[in-house]
mmCIF file of C-alpha atoms and ligand atoms in Angstrom:
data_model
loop_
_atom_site.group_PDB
_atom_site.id
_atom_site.type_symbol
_atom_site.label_atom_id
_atom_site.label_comp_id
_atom_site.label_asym_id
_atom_site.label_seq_id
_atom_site.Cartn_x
_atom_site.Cartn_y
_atom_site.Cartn_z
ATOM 1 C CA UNK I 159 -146.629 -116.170 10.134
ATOM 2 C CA UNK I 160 -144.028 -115.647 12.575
ATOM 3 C CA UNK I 161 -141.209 -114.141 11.108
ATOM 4 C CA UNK I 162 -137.605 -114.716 11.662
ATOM 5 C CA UNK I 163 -136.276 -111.634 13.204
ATOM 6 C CA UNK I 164 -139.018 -113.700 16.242
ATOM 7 C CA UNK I 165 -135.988 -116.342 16.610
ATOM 8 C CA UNK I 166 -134.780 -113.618 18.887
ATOM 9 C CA UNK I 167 -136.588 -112.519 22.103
ATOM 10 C CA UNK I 168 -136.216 -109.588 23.628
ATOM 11 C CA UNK I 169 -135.872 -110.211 27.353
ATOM 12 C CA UNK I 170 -138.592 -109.185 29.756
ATOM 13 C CA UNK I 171 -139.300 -108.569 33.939
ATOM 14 C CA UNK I 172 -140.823 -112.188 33.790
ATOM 15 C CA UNK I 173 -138.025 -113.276 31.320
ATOM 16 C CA UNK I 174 -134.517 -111.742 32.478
ATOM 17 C CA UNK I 175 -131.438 -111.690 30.725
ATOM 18 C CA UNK I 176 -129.616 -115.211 31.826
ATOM 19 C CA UNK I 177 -126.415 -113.191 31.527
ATOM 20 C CA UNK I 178 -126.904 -109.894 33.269
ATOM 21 C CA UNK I 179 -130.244 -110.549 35.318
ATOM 22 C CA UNK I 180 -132.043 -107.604 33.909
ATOM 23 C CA UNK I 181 -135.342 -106.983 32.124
ATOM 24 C CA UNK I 182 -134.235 -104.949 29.299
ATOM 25 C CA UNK I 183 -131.271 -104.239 26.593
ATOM 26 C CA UNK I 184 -131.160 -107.855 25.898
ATOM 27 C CA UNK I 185 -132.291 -110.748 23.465
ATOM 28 C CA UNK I 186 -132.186 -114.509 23.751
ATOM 29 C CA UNK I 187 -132.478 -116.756 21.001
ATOM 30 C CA UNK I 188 -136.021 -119.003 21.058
ATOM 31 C CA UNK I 189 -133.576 -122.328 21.331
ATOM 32 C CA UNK I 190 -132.035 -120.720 24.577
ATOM 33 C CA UNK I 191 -128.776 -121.462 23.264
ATOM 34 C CA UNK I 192 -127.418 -117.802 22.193
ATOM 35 C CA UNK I 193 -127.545 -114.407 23.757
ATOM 36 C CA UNK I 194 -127.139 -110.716 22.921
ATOM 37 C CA UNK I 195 -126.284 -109.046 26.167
ATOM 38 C CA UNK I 196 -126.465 -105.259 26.463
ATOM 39 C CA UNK I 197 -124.366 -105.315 29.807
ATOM 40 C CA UNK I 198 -121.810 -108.577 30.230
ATOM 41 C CA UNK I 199 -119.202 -108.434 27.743
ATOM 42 C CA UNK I 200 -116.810 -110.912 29.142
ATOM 43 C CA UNK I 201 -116.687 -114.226 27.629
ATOM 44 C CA UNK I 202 -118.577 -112.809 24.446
ATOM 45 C CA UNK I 203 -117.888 -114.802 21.223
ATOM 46 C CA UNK I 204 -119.423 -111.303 19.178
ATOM 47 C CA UNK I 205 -120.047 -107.964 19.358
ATOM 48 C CA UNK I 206 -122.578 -105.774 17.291
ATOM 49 C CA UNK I 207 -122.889 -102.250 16.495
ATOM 50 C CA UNK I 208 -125.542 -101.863 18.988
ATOM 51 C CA UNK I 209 -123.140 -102.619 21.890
ATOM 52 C CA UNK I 210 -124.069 -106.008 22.472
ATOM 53 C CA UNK I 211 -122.298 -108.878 23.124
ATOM 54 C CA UNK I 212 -123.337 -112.126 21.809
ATOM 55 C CA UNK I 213 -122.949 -115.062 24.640
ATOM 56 C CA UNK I 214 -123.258 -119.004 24.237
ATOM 57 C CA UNK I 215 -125.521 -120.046 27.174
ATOM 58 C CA UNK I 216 -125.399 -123.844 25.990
ATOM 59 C CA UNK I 217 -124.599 -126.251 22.939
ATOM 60 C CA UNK I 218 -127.483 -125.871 20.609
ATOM 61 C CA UNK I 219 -126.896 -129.864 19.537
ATOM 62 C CA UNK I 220 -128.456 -130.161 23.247
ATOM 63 C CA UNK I 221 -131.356 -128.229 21.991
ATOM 64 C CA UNK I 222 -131.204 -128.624 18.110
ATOM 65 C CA UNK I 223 -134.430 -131.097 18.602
ATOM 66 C CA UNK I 224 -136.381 -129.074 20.264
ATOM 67 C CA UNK I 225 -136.325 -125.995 18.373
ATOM 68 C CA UNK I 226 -135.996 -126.260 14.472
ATOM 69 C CA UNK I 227 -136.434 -122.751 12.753
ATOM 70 C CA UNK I 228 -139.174 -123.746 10.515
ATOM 71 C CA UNK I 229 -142.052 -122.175 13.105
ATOM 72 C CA UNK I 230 -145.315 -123.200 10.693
ATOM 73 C CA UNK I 231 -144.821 -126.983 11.766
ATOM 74 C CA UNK I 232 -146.196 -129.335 8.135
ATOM 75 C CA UNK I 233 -149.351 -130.657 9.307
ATOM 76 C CA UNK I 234 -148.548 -133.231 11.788
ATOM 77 C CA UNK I 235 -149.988 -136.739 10.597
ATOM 78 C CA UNK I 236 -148.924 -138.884 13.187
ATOM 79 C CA UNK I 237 -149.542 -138.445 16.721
ATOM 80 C CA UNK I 238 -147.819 -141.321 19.744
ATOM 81 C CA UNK I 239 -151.000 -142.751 20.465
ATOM 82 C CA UNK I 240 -151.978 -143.159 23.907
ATOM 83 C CA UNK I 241 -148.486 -143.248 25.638
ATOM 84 C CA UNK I 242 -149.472 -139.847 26.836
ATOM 85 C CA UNK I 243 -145.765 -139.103 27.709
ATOM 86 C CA UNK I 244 -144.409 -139.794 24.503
ATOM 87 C CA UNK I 245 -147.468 -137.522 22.840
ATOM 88 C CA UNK I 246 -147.175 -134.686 25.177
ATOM 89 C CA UNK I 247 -143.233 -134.399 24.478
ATOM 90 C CA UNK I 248 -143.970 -134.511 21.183
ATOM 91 C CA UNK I 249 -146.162 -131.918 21.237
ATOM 92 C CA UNK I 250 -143.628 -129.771 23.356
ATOM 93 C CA UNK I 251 -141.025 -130.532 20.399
ATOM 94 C CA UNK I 252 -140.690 -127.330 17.569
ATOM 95 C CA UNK I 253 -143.236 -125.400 20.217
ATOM 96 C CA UNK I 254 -141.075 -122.679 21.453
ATOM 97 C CA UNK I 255 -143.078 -119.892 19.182
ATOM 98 C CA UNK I 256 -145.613 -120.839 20.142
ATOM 99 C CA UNK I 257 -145.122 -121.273 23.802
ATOM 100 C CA UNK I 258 -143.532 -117.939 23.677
ATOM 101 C CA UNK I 259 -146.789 -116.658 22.470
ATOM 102 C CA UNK I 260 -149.027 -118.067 25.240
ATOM 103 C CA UNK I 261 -146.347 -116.616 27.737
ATOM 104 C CA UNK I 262 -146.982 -113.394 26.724
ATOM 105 C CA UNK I 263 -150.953 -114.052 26.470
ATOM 106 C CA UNK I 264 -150.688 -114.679 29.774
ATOM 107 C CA UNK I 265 -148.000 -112.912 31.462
ATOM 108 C CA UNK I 266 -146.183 -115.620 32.558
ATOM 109 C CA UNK I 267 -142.850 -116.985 32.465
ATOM 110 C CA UNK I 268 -141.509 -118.647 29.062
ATOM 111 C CA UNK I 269 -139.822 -120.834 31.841
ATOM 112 C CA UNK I 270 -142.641 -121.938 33.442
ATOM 113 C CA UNK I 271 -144.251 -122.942 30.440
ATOM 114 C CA UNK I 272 -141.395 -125.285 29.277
ATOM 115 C CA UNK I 273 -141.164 -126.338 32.545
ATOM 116 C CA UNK I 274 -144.664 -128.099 33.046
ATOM 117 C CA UNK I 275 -144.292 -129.385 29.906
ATOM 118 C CA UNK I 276 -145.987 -127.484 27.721
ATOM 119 C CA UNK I 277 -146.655 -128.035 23.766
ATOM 120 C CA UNK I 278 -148.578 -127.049 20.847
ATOM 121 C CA UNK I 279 -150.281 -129.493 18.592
ATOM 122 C CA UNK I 280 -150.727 -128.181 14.967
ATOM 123 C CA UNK I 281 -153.813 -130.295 14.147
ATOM 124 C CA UNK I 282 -155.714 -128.781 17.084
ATOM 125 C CA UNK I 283 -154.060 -125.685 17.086
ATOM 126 C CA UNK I 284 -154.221 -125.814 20.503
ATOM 127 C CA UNK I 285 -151.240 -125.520 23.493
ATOM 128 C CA UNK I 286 -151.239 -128.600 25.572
ATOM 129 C CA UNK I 287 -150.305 -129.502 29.068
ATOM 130 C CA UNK I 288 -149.678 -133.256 29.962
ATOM 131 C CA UNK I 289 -151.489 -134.045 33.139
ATOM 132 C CA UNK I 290 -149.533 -137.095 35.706
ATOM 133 C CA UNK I 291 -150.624 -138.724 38.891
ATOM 134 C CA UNK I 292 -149.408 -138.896 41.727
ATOM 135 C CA UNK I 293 -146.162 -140.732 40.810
ATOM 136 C CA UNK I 294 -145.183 -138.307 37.937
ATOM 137 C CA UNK I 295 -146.360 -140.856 34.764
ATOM 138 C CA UNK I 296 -148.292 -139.050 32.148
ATOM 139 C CA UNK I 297 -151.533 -140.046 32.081
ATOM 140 C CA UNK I 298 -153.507 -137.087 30.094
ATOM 141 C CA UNK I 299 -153.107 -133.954 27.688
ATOM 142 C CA UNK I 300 -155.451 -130.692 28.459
ATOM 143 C CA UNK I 301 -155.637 -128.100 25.967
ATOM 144 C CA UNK I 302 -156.169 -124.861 25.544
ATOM 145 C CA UNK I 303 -156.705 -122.880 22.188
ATOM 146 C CA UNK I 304 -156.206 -119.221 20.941
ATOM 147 C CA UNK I 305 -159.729 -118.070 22.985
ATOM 148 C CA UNK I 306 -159.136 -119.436 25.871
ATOM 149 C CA UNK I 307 -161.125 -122.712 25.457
ATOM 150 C CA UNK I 308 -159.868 -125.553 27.851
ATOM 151 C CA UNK I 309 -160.319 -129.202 26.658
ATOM 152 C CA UNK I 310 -159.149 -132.344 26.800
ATOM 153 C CA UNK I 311 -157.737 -134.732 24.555
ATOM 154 C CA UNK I 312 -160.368 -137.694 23.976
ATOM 155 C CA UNK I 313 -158.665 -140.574 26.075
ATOM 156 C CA UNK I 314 -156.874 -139.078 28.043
ATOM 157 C CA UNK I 315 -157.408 -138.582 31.947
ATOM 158 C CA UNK I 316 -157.336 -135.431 33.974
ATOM 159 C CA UNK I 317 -154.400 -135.298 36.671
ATOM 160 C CA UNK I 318 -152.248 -132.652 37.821
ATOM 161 C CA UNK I 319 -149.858 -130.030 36.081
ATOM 162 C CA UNK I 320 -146.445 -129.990 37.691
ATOM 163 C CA UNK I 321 -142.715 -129.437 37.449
ATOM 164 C CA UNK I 322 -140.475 -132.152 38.006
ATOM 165 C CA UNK I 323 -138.654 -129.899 40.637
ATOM 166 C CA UNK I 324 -141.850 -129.109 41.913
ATOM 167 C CA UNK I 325 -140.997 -129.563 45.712
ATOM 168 C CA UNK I 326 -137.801 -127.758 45.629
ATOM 169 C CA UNK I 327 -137.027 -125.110 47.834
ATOM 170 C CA UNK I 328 -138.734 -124.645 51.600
ATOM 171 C CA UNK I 329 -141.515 -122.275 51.024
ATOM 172 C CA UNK I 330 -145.226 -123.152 50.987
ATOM 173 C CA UNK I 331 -146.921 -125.707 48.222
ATOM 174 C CA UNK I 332 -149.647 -124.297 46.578
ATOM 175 C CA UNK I 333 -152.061 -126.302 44.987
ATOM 176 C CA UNK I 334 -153.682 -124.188 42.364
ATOM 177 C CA UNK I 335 -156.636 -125.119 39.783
ATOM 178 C CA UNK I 336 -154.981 -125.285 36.067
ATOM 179 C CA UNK I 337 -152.449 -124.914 34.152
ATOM 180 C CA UNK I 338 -152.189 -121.297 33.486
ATOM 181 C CA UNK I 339 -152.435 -120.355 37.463
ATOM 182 C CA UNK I 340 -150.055 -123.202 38.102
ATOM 183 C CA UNK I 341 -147.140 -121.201 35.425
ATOM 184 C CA UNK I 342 -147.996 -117.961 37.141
ATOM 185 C CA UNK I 343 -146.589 -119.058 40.368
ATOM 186 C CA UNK I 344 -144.346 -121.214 39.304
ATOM 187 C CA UNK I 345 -142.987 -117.649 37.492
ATOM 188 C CA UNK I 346 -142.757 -116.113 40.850
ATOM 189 C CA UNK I 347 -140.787 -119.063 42.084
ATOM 190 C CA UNK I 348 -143.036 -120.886 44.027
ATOM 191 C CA UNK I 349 -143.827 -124.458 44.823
ATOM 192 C CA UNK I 350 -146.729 -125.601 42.828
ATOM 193 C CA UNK I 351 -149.149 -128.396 41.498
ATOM 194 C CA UNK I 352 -151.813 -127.767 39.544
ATOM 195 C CA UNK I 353 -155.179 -129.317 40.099
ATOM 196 C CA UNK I 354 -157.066 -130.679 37.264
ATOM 197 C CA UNK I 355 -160.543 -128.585 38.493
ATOM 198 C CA UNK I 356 -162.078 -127.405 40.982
ATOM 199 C CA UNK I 357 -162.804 -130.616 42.804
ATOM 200 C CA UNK I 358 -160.948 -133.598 41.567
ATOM 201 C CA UNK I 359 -157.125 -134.949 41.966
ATOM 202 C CA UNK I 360 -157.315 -135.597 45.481
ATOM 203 C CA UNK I 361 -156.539 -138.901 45.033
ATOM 204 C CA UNK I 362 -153.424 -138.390 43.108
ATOM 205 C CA UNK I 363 -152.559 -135.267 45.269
ATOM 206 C CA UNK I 364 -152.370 -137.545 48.158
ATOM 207 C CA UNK I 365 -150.193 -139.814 46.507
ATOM 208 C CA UNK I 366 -147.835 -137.135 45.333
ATOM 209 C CA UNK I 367 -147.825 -135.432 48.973
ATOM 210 C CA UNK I 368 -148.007 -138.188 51.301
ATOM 211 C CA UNK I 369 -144.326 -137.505 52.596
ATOM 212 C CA UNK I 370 -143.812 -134.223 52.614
ATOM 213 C CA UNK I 371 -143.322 -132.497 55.948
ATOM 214 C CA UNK I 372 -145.603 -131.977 58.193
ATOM 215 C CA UNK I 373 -144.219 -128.818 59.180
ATOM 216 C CA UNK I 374 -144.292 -127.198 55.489
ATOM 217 C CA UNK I 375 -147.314 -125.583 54.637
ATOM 218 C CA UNK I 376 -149.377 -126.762 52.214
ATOM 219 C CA UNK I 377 -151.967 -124.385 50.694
ATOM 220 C CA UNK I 378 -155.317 -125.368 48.390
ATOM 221 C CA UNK I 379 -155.468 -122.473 46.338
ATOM 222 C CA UNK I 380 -159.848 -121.261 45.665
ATOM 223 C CA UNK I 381 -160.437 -119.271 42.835
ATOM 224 C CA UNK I 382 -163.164 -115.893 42.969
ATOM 225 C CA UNK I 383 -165.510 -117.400 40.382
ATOM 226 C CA UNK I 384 -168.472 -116.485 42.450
ATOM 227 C CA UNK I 385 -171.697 -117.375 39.753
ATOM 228 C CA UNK I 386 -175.028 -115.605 40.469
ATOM 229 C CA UNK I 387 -176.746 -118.340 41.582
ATOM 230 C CA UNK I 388 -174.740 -117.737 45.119
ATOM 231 C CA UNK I 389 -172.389 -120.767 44.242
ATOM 232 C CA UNK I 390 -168.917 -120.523 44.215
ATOM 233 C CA UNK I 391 -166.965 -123.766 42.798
ATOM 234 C CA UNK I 392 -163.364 -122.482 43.308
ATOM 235 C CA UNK I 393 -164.099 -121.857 47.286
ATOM 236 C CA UNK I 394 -166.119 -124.700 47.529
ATOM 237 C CA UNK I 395 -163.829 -127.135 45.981
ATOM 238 C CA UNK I 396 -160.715 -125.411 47.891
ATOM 239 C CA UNK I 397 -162.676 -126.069 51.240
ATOM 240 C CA UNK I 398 -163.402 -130.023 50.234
ATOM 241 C CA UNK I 399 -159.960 -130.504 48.726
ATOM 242 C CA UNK I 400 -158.174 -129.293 51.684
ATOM 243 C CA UNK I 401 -160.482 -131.450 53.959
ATOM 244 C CA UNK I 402 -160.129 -134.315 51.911
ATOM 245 C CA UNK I 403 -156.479 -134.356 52.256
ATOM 246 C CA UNK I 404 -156.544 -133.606 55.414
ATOM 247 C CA UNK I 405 -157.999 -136.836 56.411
ATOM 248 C CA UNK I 406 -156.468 -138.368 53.695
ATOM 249 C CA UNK I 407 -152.646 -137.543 54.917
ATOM 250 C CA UNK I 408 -153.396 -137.030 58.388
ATOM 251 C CA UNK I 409 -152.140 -133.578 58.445
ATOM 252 C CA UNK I 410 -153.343 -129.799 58.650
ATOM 253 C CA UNK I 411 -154.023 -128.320 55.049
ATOM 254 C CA UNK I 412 -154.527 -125.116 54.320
ATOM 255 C CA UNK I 413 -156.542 -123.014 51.649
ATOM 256 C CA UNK I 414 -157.021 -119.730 50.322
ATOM 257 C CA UNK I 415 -158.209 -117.288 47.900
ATOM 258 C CA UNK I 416 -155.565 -115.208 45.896
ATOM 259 C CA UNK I 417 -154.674 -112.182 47.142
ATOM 260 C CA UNK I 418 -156.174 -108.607 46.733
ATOM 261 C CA UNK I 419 -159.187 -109.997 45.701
ATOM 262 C CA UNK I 420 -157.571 -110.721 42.148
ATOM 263 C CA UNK I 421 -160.353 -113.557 39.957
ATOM 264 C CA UNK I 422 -157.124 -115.918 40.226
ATOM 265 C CA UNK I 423 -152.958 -116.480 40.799
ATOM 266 C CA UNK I 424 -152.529 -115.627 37.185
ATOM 267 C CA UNK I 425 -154.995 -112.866 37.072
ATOM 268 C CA UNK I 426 -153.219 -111.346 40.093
ATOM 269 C CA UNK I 427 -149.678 -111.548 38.645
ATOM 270 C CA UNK I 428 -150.570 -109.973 35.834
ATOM 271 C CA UNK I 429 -152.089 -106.932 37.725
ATOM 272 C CA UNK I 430 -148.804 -106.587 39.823
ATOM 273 C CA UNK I 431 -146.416 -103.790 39.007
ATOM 274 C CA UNK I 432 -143.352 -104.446 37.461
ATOM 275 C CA UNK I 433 -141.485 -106.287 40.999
ATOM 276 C CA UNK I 434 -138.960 -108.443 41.123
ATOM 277 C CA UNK I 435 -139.827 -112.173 41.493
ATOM 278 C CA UNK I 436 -138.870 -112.461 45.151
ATOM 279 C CA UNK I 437 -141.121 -109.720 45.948
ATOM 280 C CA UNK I 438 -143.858 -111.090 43.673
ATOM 281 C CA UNK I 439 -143.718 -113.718 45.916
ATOM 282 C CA UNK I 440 -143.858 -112.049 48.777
ATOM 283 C CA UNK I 441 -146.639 -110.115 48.292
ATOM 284 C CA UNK I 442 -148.755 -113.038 47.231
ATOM 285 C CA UNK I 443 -147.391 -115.338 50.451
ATOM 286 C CA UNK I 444 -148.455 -112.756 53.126
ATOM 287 C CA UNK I 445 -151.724 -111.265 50.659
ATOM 288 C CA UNK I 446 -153.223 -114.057 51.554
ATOM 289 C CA UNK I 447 -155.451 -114.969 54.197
ATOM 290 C CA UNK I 448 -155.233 -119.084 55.308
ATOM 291 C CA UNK I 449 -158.317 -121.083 56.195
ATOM 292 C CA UNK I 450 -156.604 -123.843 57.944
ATOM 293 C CA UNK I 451 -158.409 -127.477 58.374
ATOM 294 C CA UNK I 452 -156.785 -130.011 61.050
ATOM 295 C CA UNK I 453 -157.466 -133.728 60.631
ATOM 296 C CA UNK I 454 -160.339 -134.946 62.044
ATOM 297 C CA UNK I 455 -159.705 -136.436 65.151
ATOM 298 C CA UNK I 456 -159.465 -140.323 65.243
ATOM 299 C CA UNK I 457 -159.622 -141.530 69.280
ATOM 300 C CA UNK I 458 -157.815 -144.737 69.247
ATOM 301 C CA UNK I 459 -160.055 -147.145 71.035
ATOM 302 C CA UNK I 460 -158.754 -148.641 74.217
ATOM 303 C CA UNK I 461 -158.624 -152.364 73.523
ATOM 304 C CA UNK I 462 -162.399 -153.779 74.410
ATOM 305 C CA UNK I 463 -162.629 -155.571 77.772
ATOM 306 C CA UNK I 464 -163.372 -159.299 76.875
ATOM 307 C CA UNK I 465 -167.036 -159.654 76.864
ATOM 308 C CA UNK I 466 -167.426 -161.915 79.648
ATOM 309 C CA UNK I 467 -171.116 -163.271 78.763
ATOM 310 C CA UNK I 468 -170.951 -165.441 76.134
ATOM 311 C CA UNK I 469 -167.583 -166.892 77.835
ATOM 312 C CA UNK I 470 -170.085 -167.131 81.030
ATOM 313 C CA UNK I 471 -172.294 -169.209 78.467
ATOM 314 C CA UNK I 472 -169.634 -171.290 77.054
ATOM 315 C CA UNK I 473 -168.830 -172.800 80.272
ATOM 316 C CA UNK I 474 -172.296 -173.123 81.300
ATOM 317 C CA UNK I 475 -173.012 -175.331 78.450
ATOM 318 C CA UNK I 476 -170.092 -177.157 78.621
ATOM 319 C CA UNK I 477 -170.925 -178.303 82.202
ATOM 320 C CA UNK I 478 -174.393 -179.230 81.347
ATOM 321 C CA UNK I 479 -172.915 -180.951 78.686
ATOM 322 C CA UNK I 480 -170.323 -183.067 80.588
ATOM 323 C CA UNK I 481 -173.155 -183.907 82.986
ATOM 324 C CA UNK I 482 -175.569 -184.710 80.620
ATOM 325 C CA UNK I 483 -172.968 -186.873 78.553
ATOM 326 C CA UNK I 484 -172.725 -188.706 81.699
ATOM 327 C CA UNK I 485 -176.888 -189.445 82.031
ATOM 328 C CA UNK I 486 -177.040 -186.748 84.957
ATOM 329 C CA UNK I 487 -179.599 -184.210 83.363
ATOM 330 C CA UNK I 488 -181.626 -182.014 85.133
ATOM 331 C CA UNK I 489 -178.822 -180.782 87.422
ATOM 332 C CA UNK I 490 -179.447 -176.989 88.741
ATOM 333 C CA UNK I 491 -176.276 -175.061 87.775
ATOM 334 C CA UNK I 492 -175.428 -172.109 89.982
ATOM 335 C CA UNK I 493 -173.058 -169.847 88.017
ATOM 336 C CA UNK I 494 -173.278 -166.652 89.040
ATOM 337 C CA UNK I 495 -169.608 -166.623 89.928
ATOM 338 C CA UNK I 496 -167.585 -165.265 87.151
ATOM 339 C CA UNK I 497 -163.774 -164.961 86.855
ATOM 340 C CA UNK I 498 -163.319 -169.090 86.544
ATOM 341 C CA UNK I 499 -162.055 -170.946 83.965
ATOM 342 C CA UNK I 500 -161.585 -174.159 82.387
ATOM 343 C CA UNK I 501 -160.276 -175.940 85.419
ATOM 344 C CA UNK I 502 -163.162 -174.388 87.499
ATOM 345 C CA UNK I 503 -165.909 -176.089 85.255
ATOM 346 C CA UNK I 504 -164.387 -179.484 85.514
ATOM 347 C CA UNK I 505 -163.834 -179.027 89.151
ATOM 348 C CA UNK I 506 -167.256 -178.480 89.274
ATOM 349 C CA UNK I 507 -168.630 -180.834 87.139
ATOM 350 C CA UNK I 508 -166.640 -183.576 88.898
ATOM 351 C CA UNK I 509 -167.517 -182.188 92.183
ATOM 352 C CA UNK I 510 -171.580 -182.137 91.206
ATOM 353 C CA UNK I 511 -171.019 -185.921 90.061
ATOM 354 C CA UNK I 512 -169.124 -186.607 93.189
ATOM 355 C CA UNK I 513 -172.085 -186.033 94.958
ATOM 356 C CA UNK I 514 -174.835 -187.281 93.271
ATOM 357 C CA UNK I 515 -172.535 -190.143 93.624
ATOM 358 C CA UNK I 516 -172.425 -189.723 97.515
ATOM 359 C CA UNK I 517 -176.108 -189.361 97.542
ATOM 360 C CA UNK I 518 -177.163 -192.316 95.597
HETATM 361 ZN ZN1 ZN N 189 -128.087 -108.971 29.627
#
């Protein structure tokens, strides 16, 4: 299907040239390995008749496994079971076509792609996206076929789509719902985990984010998926995701819905004009508008007084107790005054029996 002129790419805004930087008048190979630069001609092992100049970026034996010309995979009979990690890399293996083809389906980076991880498995015909917790393991595939259709892969559990330099840099973290919206700003350079819906991966959020600064923002990205019924899951589950972690870390989490009232991050990005990345990034940093939701407020309790009754009790029984041990029941025990201890009760206890014994 694909053909092999296809083992070429031509660069794009969302692809560059990794020689020259620029969008056009350039070609990569699908391995990453080669280049045919229109511009840079130093360091060139080749030259064409079209004025480019073919650059090494890398030793293909680096890459030779991952990319193998031969882009209709034979049917794939055996599948890693259930080590999700070793099933979603082997799903990423030979993918490159194919991930190529979802980046231009959705106008996002080929880079991001790769970088979360991204596969294609031949028996489903379907990309997938391995899902971790909050420590980074694997623990589930999602997939997504040709029309869109998001799954997952029976078995597996939902967790969150990220890079493993997902914290880099100083900017915001967005927290965005799926894998596609998660590529589209990781395109544009920013930090980003994907959440696996609308409502659930708090718990493995808060194990991911538990020590990163309080002082960098962290932003629960909503989606505009209003329904006519008046709901509206994406806001809704932006609004208890952000207050659950709130609590949950004990810091102030933002949220937001994308900017210029785009459906999503991805479909945003892919109404922009043709921008540089930086400013792609700025736009969609100050386009949107941050709902910000503190902690709740936990008053530490001033340590109780001592409750001073059943202590008042104690030694009320224990002096009818030494008097009674000693055949003197009946006595009338006064003890309004509080603030006495031990001591006090055998003082008094002795001093009771001291009379009695006077009076007898
Ligand atoms: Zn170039």
């Amino acid at each position: 299907m694909t053909s092999p002129q296809s083992n070429w790419v031509r660069v794009t805004r969302l692809n560059p040239c990794p020689k020259c930087g620029k969008p056009d008048n350039c070609s990569v190979s699908l391995d990453e390995c080669l280049c045919w630069c229109g511009r840079i001609s130093e360091g060139a092992i080749d030259k064409n008749a079209g004025g480019q100049f073919l650059h090494r970026l890398k030793d293909s034996d680096h890459a030779s496994h991952a990319w193998k010309p031969n882009f209709d995979q034979p049917h794939q009979q055996f599948e890693p079971s259930r080590d999700w990690g070793n099933r979603a890399e082997y799903f990423a293996q030979n993918a490159a076509a194919r991930i190529l083809e979802l980046s231009q389906q959705l106008g996002v980076s080929f880079a991001s792609l790769t970088a979360l991880g991204t596969g294609w498995s031949v028996n489903r015909q379907c990309w997938t996206f391995p899902e971790r917790n909050g420590e980074g393991k694997v623990v589930g595939i999602s997939t997504r076929d040709r029309q869109g259709q998001k799954k997952r892969i029976t078995g597996s559990k939902s967790g969150l789509t990220f890079a493993s330099d997902w914290r880099e840099g100083t900017g915001p973290i967005f927290l965005v719902e799926g894998a596609s919206d998660t590529a589209a700003l990781k395109t544009i350079g920013l930090a980003v985990v994907g959440r696996p819906s609308n409502l659930a991966g708090v718990g493995q959020l808060t194990d991911l984010l538990f020590d990163i600064a309080t002082d960098r923002e962290i932003i629960v990205g909503g989606e505009r998926d209003q329904k006519p019924n008046g709901s509206w899951p994406g806001r809704e589950g932006a609004i208890s995701v952000s207050t659950q972690l709130a609590e949950a870390l004990d810091r102030t989490i933002g949220w937001a819905l994308p900017p210029d009232d785009a459906k999503d991050s991805r479909a945003w990005l892919q109404a922009m004009p043709e921008l540089p990345v930086e400013r792609l990034a700025d736009l969609f940093k100050t386009g949107i508008d941050i709902k910000r939701v503190n902690p709740p407020i936990t008053l530490t309790p001033a340590p109780e007084p001592k409750n001073t009754l059943p202590l008042n009790e104690w030694r009320a029984t224990m002096f009818q107790d030494r008097l009674q041990s000693l055949g003197h029941p009946g006595i009338y025990l006064d003890h309004s005054p509080t603030g006495a201890g031990k001591s006090r009760v055998d003082f008094e206890a002795i001093r009771v029996l001291l009379q009695r014994g006077a009076a007898a």
